[in-house]
PDB file of C-alpha atoms in Angstrom:
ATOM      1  CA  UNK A 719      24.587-112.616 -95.641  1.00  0.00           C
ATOM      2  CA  UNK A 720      23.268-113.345 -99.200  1.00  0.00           C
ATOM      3  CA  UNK A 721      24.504-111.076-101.884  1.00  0.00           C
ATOM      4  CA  UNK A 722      23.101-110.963-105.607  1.00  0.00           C
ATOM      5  CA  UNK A 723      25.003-109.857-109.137  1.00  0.00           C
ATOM      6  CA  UNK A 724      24.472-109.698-112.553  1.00  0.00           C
ATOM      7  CA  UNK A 725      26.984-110.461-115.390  1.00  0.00           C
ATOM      8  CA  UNK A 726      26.159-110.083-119.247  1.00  0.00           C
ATOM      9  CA  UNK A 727      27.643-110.673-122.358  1.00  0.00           C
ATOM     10  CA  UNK A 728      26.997-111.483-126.180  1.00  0.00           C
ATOM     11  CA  UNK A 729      27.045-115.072-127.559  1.00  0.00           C
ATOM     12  CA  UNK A 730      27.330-115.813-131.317  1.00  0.00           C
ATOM     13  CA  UNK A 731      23.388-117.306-131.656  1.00  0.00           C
ATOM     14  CA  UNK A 732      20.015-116.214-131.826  1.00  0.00           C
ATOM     15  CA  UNK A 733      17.952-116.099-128.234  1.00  0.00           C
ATOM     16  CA  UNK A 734      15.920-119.087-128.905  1.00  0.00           C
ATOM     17  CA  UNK A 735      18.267-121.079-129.434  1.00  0.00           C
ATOM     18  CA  UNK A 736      20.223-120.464-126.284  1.00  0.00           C
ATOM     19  CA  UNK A 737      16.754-120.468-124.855  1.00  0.00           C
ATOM     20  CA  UNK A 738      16.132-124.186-126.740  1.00  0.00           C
ATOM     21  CA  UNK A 739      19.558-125.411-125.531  1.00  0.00           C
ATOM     22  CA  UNK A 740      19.513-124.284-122.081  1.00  0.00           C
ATOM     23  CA  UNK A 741      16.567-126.129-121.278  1.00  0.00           C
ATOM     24  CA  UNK A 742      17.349-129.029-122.951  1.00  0.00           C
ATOM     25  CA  UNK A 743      19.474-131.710-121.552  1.00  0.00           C
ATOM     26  CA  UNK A 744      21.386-132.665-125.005  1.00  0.00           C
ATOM     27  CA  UNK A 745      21.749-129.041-125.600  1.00  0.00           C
ATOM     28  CA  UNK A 746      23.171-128.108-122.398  1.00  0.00           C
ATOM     29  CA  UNK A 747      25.505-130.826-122.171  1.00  0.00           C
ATOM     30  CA  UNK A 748      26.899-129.586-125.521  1.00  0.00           C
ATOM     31  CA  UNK A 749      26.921-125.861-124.558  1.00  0.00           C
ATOM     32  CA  UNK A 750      29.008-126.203-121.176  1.00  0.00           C
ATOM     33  CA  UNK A 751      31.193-128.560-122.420  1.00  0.00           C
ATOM     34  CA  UNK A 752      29.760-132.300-122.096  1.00  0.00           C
ATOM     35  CA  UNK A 753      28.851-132.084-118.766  1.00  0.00           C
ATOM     36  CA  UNK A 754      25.746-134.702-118.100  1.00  0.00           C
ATOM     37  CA  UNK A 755      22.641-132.525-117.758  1.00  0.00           C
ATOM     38  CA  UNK A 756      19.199-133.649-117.208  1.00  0.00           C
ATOM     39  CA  UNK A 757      16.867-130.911-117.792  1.00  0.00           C
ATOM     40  CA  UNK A 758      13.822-130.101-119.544  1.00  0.00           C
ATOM     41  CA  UNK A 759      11.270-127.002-121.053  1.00  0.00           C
ATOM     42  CA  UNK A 760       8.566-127.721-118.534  1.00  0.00           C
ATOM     43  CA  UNK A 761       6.953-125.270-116.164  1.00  0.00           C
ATOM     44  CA  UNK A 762       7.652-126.479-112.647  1.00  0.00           C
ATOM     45  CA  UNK A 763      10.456-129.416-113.225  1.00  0.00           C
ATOM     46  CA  UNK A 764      13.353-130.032-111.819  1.00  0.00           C
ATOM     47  CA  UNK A 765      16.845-130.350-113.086  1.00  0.00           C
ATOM     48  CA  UNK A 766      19.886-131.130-112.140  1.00  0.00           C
ATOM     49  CA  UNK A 767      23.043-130.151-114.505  1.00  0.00           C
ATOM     50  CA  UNK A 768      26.697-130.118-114.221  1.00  0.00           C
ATOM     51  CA  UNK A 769      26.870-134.030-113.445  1.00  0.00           C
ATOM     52  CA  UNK A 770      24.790-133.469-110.338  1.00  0.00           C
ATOM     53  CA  UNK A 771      26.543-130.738-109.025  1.00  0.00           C
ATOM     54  CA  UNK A 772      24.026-127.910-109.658  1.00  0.00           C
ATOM     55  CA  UNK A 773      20.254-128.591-108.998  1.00  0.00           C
ATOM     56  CA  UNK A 774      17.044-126.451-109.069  1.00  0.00           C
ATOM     57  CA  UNK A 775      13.897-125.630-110.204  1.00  0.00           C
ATOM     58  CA  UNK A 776      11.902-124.394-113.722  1.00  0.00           C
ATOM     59  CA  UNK A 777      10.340-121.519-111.832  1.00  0.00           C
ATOM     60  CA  UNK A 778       9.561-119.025-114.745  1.00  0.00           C
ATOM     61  CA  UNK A 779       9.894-119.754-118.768  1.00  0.00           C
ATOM     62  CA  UNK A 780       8.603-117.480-121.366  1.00  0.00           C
ATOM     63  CA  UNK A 781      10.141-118.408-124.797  1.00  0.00           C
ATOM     64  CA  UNK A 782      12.106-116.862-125.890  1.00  0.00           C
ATOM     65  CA  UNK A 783      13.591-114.551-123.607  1.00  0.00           C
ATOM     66  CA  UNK A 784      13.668-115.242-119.601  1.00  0.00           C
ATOM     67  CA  UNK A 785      14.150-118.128-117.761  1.00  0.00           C
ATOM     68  CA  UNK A 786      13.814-118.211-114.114  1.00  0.00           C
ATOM     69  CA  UNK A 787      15.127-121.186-111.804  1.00  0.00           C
ATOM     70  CA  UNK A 788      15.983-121.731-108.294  1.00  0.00           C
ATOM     71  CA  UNK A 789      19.427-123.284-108.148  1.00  0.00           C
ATOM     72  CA  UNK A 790      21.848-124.727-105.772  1.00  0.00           C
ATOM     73  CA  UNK A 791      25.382-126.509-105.599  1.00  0.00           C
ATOM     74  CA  UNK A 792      26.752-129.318-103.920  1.00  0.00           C
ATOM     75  CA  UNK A 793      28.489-127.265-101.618  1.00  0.00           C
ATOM     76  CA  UNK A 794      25.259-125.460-100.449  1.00  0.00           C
ATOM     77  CA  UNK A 795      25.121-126.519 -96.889  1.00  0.00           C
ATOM     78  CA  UNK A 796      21.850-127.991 -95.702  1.00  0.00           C
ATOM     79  CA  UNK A 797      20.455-124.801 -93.620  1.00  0.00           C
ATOM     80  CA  UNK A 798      21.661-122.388 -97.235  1.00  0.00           C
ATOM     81  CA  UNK A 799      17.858-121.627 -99.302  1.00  0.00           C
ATOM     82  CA  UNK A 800      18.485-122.109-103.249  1.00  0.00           C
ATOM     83  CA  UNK A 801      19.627-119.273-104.854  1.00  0.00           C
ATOM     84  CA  UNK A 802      17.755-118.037-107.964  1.00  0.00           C
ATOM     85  CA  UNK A 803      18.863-117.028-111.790  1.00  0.00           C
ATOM     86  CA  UNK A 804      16.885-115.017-114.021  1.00  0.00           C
ATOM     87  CA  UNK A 805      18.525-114.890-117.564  1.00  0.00           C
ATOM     88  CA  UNK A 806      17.244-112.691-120.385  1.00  0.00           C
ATOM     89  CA  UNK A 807      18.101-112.843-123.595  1.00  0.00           C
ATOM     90  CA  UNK A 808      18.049-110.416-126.247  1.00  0.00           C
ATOM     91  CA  UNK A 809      18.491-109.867-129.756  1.00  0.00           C
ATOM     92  CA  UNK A 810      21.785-108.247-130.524  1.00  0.00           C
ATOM     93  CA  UNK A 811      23.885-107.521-133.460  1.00  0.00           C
ATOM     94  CA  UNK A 812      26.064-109.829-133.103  1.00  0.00           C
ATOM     95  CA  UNK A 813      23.450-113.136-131.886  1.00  0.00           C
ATOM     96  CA  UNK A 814      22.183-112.450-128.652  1.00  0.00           C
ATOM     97  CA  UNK A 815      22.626-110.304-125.202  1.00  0.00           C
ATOM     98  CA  UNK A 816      22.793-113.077-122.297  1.00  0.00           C
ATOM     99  CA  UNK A 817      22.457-111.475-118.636  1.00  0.00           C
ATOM    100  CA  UNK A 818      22.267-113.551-115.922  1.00  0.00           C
ATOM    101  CA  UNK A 819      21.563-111.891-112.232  1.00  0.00           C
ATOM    102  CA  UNK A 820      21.871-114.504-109.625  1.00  0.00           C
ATOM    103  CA  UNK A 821      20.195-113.496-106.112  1.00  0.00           C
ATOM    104  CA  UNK A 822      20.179-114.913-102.888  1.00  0.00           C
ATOM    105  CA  UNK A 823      23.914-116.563-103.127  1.00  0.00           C
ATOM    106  CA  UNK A 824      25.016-117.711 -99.714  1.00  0.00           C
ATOM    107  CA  UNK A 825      27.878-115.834 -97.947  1.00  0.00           C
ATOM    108  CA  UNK A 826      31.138-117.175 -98.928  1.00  0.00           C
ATOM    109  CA  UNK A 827      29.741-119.085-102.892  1.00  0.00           C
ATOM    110  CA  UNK A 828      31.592-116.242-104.972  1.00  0.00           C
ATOM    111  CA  UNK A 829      33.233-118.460-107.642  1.00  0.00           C
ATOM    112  CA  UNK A 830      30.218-117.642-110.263  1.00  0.00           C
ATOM    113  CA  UNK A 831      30.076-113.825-109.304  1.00  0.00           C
ATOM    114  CA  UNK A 832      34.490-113.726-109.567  1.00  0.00           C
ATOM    115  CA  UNK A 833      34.379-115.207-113.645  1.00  0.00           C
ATOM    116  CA  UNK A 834      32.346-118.127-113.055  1.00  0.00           C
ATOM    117  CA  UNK A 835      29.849-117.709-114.942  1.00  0.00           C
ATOM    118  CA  UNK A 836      31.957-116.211-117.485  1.00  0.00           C
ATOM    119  CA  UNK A 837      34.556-119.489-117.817  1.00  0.00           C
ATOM    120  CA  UNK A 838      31.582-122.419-117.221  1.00  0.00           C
ATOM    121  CA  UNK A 839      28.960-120.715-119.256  1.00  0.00           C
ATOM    122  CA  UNK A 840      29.288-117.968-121.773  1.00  0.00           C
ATOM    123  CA  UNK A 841      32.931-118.886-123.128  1.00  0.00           C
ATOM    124  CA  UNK A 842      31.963-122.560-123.954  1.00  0.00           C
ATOM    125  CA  UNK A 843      28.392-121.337-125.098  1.00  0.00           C
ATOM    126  CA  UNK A 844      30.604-118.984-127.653  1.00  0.00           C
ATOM    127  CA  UNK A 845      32.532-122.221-128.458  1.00  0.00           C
ATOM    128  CA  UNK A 846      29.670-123.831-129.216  1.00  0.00           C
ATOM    129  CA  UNK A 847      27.319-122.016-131.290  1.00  0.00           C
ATOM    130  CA  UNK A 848      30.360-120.835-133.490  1.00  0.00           C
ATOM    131  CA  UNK A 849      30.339-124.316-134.463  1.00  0.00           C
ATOM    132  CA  UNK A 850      26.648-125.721-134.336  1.00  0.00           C
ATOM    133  CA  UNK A 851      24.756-126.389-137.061  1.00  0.00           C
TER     134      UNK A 851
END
């Protein structure tokens, strides 16, 4: 049965620029640690990121603040619908309030609910806007 979940936390840079960098492919390859991204700010496109292993859809962007895409792994069976992220961003003291609730995960994909989002996302995001320009 699909399940859904939401994690959060705060990342050291303003919302548009995690909004900038997510949806571009330089800028996410340098946020999640030099993985090869293609990926773009249009309404409608598709993207894969992760060196192929994560795919999906630009189903929802308002600028600065909520992105909406279908998504999918590699280890998606063929019968499994894409799942779907919504991330919101927020101003926050200290940069900006990132939450991320992912719904419609197949039964068994629990690696990004149990700290992966946490370890392939927001830590190197930290990393990297602590040192960008």
């Amino acid at each position: 049965m699909p399940f859904e979940f939401s994690v959060s936390d705060v990342i050291p840079a303003s919302p548009q620029a995690i909004y900038d960098a997510w949806l571009s492919s330089d800028g996410r390859k340098k946020m999640t640690g030099g993985k090869p991204a293609q990926i773009s700010a249009q309404q409608d496109a598709a993207f894969t990121v992760w060196n192929g292993y994560l795919s999906g859809r630009n189903l929802k962007l308002e600028r600065p603040r909520r992105i909406v895409q279908s998504w999918r792994t590699t280890k998606f069976t063929a019968a499994d619908p894409d799942s779907q992220i919504e991330v919101l961003l927020e101003p926050a003291p200290e940069g900006a309030r990132i939450t991320v609730h992912h719904s419609n995960v197949p039964d068994g994909h629990t690696s990004y609910r149990d700290g992966g989002w946490q370890r392939s996302y927001f830590e190197p995001m930290k990393e990297y806007f602590k040192r960008a320009p």
